[in-house]
Coordinates of C-alpha atoms in Angstrom, one line a residue:
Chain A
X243 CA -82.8 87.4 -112.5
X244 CA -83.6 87.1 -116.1
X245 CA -84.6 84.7 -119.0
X246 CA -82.9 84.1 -121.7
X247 CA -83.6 81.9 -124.9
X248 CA -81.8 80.1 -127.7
X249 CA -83.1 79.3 -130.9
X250 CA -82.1 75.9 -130.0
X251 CA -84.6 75.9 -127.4
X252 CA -83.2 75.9 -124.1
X253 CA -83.7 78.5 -121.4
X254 CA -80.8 80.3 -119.4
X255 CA -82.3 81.5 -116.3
X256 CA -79.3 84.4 -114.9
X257 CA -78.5 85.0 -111.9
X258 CA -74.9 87.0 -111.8
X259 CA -72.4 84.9 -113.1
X260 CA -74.4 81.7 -112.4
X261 CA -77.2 80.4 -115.0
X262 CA -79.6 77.6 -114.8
X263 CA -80.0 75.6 -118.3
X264 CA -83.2 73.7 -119.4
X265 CA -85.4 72.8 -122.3
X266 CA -88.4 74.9 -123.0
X267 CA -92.3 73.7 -123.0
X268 CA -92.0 74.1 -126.9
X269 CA -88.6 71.6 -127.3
X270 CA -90.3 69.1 -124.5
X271 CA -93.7 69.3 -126.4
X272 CA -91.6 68.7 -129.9
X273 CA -90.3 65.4 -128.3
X274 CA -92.8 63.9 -126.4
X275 CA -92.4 61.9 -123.7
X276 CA -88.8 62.1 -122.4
X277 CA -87.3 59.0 -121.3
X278 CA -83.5 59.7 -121.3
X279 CA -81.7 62.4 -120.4
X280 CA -77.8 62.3 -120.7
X281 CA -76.3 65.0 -118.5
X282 CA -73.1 66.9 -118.2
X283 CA -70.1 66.1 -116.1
X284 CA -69.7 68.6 -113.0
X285 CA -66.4 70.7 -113.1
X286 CA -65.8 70.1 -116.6
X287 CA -65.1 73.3 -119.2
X288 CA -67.2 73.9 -122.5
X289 CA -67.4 76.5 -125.4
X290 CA -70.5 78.0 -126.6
X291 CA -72.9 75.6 -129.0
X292 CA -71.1 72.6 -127.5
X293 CA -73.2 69.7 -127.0
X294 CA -73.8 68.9 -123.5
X295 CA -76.7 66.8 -122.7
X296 CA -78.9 64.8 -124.5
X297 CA -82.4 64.5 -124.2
X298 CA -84.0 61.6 -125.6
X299 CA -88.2 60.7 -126.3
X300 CA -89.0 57.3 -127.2
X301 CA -88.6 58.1 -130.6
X302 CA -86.3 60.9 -130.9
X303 CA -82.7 62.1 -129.4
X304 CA -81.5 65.6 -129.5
X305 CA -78.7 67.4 -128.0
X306 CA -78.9 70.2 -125.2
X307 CA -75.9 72.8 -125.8
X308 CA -74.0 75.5 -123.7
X309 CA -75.4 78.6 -124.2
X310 CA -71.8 80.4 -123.5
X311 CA -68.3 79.6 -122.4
X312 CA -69.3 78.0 -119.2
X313 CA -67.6 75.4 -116.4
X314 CA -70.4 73.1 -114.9
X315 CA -71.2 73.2 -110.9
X316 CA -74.0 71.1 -110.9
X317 CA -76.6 68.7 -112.7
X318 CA -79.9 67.9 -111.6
X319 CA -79.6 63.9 -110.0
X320 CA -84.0 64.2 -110.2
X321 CA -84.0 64.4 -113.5
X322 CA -81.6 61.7 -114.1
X323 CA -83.9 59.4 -111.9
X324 CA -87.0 60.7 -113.7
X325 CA -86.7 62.2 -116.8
X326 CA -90.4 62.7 -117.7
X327 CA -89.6 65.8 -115.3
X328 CA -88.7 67.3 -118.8
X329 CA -91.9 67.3 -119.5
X330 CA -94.1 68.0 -116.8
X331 CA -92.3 70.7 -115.1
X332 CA -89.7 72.0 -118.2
X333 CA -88.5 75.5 -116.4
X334 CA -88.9 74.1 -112.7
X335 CA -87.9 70.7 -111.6
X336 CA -87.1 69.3 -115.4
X337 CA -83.8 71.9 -115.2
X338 CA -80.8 70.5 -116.9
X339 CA -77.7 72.3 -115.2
X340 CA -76.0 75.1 -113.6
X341 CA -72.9 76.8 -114.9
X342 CA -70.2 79.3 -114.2
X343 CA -70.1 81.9 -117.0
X344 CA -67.1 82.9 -118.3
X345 CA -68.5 86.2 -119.5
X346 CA -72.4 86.6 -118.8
X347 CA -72.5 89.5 -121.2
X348 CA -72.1 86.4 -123.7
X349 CA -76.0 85.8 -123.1
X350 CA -77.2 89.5 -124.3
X351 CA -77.4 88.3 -127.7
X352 CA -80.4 85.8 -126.9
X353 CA -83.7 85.9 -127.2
X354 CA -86.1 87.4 -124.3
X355 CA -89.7 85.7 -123.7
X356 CA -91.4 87.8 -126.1
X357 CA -89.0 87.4 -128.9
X358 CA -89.1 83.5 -128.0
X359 CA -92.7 82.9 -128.3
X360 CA -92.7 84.8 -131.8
X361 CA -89.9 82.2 -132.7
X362 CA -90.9 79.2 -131.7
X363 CA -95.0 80.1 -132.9
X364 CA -93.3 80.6 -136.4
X365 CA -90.8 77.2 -136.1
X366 CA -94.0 75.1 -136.0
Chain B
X206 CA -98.5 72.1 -138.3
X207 CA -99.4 71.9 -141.3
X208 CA -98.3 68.8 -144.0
X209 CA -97.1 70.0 -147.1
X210 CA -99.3 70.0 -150.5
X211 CA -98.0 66.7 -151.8
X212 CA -98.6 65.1 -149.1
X213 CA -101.7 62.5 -149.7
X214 CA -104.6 62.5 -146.8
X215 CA -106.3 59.2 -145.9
X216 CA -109.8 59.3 -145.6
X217 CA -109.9 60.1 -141.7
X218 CA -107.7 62.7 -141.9
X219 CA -110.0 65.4 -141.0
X220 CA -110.7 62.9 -137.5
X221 CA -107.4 62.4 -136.8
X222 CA -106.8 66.6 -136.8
X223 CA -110.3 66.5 -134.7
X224 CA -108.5 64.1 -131.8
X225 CA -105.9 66.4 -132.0
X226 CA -103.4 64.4 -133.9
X227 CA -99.6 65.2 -134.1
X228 CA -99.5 64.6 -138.1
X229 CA -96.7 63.7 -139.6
X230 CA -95.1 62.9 -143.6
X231 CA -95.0 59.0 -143.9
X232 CA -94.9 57.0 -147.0
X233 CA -95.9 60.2 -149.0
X234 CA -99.1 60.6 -146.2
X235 CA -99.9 63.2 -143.8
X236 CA -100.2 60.5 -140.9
X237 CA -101.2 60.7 -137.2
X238 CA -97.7 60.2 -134.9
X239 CA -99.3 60.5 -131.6
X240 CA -102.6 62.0 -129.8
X241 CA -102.3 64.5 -126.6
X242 CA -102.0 61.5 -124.1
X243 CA -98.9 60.8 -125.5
X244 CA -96.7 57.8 -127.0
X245 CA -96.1 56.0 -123.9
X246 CA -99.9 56.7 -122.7
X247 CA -100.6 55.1 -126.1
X248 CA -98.9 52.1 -126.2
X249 CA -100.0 51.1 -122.6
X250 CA -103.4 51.6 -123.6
X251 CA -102.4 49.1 -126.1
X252 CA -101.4 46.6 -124.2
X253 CA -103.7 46.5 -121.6
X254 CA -107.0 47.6 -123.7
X255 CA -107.2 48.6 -126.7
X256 CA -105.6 51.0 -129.7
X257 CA -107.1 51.9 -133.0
X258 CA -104.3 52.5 -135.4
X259 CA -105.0 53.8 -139.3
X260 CA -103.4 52.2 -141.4
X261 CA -104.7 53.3 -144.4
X262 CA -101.7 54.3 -145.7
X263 CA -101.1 50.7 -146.7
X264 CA -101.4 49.2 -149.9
X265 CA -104.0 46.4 -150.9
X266 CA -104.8 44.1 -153.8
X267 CA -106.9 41.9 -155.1
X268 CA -104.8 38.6 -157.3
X269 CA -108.1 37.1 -159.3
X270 CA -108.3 33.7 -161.3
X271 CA -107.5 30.4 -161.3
X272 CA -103.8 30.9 -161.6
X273 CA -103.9 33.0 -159.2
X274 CA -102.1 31.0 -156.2
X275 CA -99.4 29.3 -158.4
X276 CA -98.4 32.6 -159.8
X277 CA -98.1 34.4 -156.5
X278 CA -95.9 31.5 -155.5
X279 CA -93.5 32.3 -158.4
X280 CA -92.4 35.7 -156.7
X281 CA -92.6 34.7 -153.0
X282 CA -90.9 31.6 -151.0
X283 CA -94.3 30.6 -149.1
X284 CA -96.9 28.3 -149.3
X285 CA -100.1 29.7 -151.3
X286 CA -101.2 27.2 -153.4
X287 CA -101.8 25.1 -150.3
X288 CA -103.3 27.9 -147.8
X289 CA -106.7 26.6 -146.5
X290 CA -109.9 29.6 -147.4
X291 CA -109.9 31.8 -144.8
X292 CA -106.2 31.8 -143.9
X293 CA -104.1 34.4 -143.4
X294 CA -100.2 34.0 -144.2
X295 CA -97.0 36.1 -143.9
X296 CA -94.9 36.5 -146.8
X297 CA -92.1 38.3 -148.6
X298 CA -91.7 39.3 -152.1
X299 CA -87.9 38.8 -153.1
X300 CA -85.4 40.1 -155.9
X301 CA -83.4 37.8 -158.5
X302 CA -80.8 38.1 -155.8
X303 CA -82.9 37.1 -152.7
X304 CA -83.2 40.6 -151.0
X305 CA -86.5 41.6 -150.0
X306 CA -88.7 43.9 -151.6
X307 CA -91.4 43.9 -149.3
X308 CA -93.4 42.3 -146.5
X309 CA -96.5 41.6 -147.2
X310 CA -99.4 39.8 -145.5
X311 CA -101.9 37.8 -147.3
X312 CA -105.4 35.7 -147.5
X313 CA -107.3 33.4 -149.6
X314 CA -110.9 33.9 -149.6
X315 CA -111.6 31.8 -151.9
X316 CA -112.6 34.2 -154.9
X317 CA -109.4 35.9 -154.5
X318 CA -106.2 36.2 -152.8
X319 CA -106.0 39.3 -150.6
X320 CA -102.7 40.9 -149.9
X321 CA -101.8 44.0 -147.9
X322 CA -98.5 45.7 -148.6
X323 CA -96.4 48.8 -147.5
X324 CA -97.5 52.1 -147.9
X325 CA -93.8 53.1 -148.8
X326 CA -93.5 50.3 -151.3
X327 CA -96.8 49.8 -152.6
X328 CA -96.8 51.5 -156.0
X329 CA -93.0 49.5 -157.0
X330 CA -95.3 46.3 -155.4
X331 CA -98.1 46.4 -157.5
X332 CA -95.7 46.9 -160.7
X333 CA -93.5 44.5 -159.7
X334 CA -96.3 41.9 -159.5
X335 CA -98.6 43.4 -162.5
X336 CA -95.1 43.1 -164.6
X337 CA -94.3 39.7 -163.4
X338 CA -97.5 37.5 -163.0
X339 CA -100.1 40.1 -164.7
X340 CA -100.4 37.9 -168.0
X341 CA -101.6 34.8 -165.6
X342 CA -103.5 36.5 -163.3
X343 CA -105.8 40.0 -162.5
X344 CA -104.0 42.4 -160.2
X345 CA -106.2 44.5 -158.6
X346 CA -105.1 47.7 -156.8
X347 CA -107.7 48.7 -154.3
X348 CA -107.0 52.6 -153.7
X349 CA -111.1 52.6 -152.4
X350 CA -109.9 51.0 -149.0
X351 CA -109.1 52.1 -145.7
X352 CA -107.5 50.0 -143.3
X353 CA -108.1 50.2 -139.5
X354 CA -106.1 47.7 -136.8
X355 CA -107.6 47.4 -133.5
X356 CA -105.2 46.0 -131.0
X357 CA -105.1 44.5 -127.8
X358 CA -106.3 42.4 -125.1
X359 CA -109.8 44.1 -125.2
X360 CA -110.1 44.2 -128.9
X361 CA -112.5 41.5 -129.4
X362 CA -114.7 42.8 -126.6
X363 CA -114.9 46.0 -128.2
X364 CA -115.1 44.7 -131.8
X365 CA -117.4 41.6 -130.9
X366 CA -120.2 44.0 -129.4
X367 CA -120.6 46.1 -132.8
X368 CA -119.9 42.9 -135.0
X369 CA -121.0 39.2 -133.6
X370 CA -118.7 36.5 -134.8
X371 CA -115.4 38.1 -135.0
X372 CA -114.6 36.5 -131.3
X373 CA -115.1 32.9 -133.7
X374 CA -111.7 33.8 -135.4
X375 CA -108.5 32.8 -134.8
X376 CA -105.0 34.3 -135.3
X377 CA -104.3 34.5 -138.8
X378 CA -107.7 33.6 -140.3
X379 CA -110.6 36.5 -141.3
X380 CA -113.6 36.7 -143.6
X381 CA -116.2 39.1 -144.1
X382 CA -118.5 40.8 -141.5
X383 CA -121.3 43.2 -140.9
X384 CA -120.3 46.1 -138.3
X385 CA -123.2 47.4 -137.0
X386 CA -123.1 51.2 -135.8
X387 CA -126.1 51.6 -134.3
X388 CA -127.4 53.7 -137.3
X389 CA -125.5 51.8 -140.4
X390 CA -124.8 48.1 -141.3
X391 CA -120.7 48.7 -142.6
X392 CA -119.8 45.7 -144.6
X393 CA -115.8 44.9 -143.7
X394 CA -113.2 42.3 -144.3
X395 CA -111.5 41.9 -141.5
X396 CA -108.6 39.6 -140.2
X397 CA -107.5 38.6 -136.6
X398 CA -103.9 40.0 -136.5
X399 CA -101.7 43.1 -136.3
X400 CA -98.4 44.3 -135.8
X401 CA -98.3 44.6 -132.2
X402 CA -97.9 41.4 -130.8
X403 CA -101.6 41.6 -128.9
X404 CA -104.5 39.5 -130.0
X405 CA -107.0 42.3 -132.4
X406 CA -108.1 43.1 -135.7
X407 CA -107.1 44.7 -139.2
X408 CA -110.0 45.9 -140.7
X409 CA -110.7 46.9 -144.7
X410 CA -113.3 49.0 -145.5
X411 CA -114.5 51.0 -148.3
X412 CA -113.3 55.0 -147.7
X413 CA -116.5 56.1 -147.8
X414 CA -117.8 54.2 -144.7
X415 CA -114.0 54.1 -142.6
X416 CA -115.0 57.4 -140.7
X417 CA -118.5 55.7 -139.4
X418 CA -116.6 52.8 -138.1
X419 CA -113.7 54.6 -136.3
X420 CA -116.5 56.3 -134.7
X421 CA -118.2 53.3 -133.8
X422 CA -115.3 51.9 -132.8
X423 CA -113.8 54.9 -130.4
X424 CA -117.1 55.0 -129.1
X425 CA -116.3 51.7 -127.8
X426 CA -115.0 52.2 -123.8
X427 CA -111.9 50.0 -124.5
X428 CA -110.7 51.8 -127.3
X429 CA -108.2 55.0 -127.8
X430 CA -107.1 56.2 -131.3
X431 CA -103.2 55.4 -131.2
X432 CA -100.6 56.7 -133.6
X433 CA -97.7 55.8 -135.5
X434 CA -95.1 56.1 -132.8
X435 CA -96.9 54.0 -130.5
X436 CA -97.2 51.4 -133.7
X437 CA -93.7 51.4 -133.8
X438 CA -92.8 50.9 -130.3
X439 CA -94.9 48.3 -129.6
X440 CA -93.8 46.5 -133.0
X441 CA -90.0 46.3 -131.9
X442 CA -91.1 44.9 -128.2
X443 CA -93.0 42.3 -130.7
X444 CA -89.9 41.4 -132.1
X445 CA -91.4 42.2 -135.8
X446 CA -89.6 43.7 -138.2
X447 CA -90.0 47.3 -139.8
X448 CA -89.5 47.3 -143.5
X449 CA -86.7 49.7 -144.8
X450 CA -85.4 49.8 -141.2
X451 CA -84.7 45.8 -140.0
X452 CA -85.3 44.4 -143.7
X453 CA -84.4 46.0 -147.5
X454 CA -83.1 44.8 -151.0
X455 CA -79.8 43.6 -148.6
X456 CA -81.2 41.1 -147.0
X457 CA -82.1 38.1 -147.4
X458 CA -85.3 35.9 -145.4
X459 CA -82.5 33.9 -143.8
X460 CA -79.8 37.0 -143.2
X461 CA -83.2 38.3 -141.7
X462 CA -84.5 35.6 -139.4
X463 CA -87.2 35.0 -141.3
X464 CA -87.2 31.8 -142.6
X465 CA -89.6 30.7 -140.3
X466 CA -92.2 32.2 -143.4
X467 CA -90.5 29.7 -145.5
X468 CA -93.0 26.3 -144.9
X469 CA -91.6 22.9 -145.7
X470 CA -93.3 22.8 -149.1
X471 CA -90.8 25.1 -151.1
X472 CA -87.6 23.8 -149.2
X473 CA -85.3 21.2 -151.0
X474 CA -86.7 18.2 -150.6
X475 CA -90.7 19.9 -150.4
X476 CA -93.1 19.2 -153.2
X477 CA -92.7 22.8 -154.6
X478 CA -89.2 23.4 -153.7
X479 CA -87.7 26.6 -154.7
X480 CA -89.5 28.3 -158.3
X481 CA -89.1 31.8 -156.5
X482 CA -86.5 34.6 -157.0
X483 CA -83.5 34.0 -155.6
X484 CA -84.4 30.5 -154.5
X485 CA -80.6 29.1 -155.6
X486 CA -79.0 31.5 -152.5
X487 CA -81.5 30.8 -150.3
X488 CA -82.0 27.1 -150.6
X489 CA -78.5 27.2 -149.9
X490 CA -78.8 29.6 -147.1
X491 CA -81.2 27.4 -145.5
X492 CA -78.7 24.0 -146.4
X493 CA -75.5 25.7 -144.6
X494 CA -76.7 28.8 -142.5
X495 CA -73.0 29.4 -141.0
X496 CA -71.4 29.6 -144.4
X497 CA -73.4 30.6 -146.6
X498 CA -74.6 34.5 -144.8
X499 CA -72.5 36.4 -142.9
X500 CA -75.1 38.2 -140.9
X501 CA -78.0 38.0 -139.2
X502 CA -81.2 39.8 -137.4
X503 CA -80.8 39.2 -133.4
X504 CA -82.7 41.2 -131.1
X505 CA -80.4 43.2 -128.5
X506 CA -81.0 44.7 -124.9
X507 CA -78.4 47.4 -123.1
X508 CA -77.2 46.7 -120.2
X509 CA -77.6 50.2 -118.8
X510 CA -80.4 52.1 -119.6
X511 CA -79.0 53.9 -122.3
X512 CA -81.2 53.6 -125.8
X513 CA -79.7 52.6 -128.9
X514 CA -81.0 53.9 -131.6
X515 CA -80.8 52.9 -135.3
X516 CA -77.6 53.2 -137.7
X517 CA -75.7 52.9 -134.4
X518 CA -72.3 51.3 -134.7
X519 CA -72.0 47.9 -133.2
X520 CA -68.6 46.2 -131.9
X521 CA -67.1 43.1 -130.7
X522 CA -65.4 43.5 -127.2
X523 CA -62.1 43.8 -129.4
X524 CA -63.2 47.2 -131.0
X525 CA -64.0 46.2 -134.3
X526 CA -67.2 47.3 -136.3
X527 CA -69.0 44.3 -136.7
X528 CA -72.3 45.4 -138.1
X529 CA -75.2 48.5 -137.0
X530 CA -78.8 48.6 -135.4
X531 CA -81.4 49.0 -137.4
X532 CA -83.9 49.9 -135.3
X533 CA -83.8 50.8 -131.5
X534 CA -85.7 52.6 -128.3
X535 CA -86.6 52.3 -124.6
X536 CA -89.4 49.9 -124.9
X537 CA -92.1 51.4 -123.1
X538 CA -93.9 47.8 -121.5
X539 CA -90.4 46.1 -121.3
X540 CA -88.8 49.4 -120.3
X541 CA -85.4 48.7 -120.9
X542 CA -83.3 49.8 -124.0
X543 CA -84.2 46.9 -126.6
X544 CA -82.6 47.1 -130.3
X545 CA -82.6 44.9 -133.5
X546 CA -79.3 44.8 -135.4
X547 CA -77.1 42.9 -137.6
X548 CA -74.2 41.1 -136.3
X549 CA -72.0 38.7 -137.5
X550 CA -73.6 34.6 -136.9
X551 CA -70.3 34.4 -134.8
X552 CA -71.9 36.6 -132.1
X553 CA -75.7 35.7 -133.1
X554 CA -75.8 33.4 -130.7
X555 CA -78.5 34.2 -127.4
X556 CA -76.3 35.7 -124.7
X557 CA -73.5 37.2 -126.9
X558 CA -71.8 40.4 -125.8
X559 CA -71.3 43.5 -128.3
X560 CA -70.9 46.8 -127.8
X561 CA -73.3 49.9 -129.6
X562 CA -71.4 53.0 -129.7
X563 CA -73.7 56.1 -128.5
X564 CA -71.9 59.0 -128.5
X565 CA -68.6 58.0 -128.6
X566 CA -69.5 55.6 -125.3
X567 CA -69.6 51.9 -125.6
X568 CA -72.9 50.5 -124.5
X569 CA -72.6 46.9 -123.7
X570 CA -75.6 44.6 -125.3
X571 CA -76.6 41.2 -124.7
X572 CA -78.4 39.2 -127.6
X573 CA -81.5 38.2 -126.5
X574 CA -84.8 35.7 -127.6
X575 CA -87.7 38.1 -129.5
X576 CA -90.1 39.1 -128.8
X577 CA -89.1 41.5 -126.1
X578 CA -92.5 41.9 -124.8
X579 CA -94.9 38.0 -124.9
X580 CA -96.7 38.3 -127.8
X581 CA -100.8 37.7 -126.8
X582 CA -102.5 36.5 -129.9
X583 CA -105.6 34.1 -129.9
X584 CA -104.9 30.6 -130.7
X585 CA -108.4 28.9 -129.9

């Protein structure tokens, strides 16, 4: 299993052909509290970079997008409930959604953890 | 993070960074947005002890000599020739067309009158006035002041231990006190009021002694620094608008629910009526509300706990645009979505039903009484 980054600021955590989605510690710490989360429908298609979720602080709303061609098998109802889940536990229980890739080798073009942390130390 | 070189610092600046401050550009400062603990810790901690906010951002001036009042009175729709020494009034400085150029909040102690502006509109303020009333009276920019607000319910227990008297005051009245720090007697003129709909303070003192008394003051076991974010959060559950976002050059004090700042005295039939910009649409505004505007501020809550934020479209239950929020969030005491908007006076009425339009969803909205939160201020 592996971990994968955008320079949107989710993580992709791969497992085959199915990947978890969230928002990293830098994107959660960049919004402050989360109050809203807006999440995905299950079963429903997307294309790579479209919006999917929202995630909203008191202040500020920003949009969560598909890291790849991808159907969606599940959202995670905890979150919905308790969205400050975003920020206390971003790549455990704050998780977004699973998908079905269409093509996993669609995810070798992001960023590993190393090559993360460089970017998002320099997006500050 | 670090602000970009134009960016002007206020004087605690280098405390704010200390606290570990989230700074942020605002009105051409590098200001304090939130603290570690967070926006939501923040305002709680407002509301149930209490926040020091800088504000120093803000502009203020000094209006000296004997014309002083009447002038004043030529460019705003309020009451200052009549304001009692010691008083503290609202007030809005208005276009030849009516629109709003600024809220402003101002004093008469007596040798002076006081006022405290925008940051983001203070230098077109001060012109504005020096240009229109600076032949009958001396405008006085004061750029050597800080400005601190201490609010909430434990304010005046923190506040009252480092400076005796200030419990004396009442909303909307102030004077000048001695803060003592324990190792330095900080002369202040302070007022009791804010923007947060709690009882508290807004304090003015020189820049050279504002880092001494926001020590003295976080020293204090009620109080937590608290930073712009929170400011604006728990303004909206206040019900008080945001200049630029919930009033501008479109609107007028009626279009914007404030006539309410508009005493008796400069209303038709008053002893001073009218004699301010724009006074020919708003006197008739104020005559005929339903014909003369077409809009008007309401306060909104969603219905599901979606928020709404600002420039979102708004809609009657037929479809139609009928007007935008202007400012909007999950309020964090209240904790529902709650929103300020324009809508037509047709569906300005309490209990009205529109619709906001968040991502291509329609969010049902009920208008609702402000404030959204009680307000808390000390009345004697």
């Amino acid at each position: 299993m592996s971990i994968k980054y955008t320079p949107d600021h989710e993580w992709i955590k791969l497992d085959g052909d199915i990947a978890t989605v969230g928002i990293t510690h830098h994107a959660q710490d960049a919004l402050g509290d989360v109050v809203f989360v807006d999440l995905p429908e299950v079963g429903k298609t997307y294309a790579a970079k479209d919006a999917a979720a929202v995630v909203e602080s008191v202040k500020a709303a920003a949009d969560v997008y598909m890291p790849a061609n991808a159907e969606v098998l599940e959202v995670n109802e905890a979150l919905r409930a308790d969205p400050s889940l975003a920020n206390s536990d971003p790549l455990g229980a704050g998780w977004f959604f699973k998908i079905k890739l269409a093509n996993p080798a669609d995810l070798d073009a992001l960023m590993d953890e190393t090559s993360y942390t460089s970017f998002a130390a320099d997006s500050h | 993070m670090s602000a970009p070189e134009s960016l002007l610092n206020v004087p605690l600046n280098d405390l704010h960074i200390t606290l570990g401050a989230r700074m942020v550009p605002f009105a051409g400062y590098s200001m304090p947005v939130q603290y570690p603990v967070g926006l939501i810790a923040e305002h709680k901690h407002t509301r149930s002890a209490a926040g020091l906010f800088d504000v120093s951002h803000m502009g203020q001036l000094r209006l000296v000599g004997p014309d002083a009042a009447a002038a004043f009175e030529s460019l705003i729709p309020v009451d200052v020739i009549d304001l009692p020494v010691g008083k503290q009034r609202y007030g809005l400085l208005l276009n030849d067309e009516g629109g709003i150029l600024d809220d402003l909040m101002f004093v008469n102690r007596g040798t002076d009158i006081f006022v405290i502006v925008n940051g983001a509109c203070k230098v077109a303020d001060i012109a504005h006035i020096q240009a229109k009333i600076g032949s009958r009276c001396e405008v006085i920019p004061m750029p050597e002041r800080a400005l601190l607000a201490l609010q909430g319910p434990q304010a005046v227990t923190a506040l009252s231990r480092l400076a005796p008297g200030v419990e004396k005051l009442v909303f909307m009245t102030g004077g000048h006190f001695t803060v003592n720090t324990g190792t330095q007697q900080i002369d202040v003129f302070l007022t009791r009021s804010g923007y947060t709909g709690e009882d508290g303070f807004e304090i003015s003192v020189h820049a050279s002694d504002a880092l001494a008394l926001a020590n003295a003051l976080l020293a204090q076991p009620e109080v937590k620094p608290i930073g712009l974010g929170a400011r604006n959060s728990l303004r909206l559950e206040a019900g008080l608008p945001l200049y630029g976002n919930d009033i501008d050059t479109g609107t007028t004090p009626v279009e914007g629910a404030l006539q309410w700042a508009i005493q008796k005295v400069r209303r038709a039939g008053g002893a001073r009526a009218g004699g301010y910009p724009g006074a020919t649409k708003i006197t008739a505004q104020l005559a005929n509300e339903a014909a003369a505007t077409g809009k008007k501020r309401v306060g909104l809550v969603a219905l599901e706990r979606i928020p709404v934020r600002e420039h979102t479209e708004l809609q009657n239950l037929a479809g139609e645009r009928i007007g935008e929020v202007t400012s909007g969030l999950l309020g964090p005491t209240i904790d529902k979505p709650i929103a300020m908007g324009y809508v037509p006076l047709e569906l300005a009425a309490l209990g009205s039903r529109v619709n906001a339009i968040v991502r291509g969803k329609a969010v049902p909205m009920e208008v609702v009484a402000m404030p959204f939160v009680p307000t808390n201020y000390f009345r004697g």
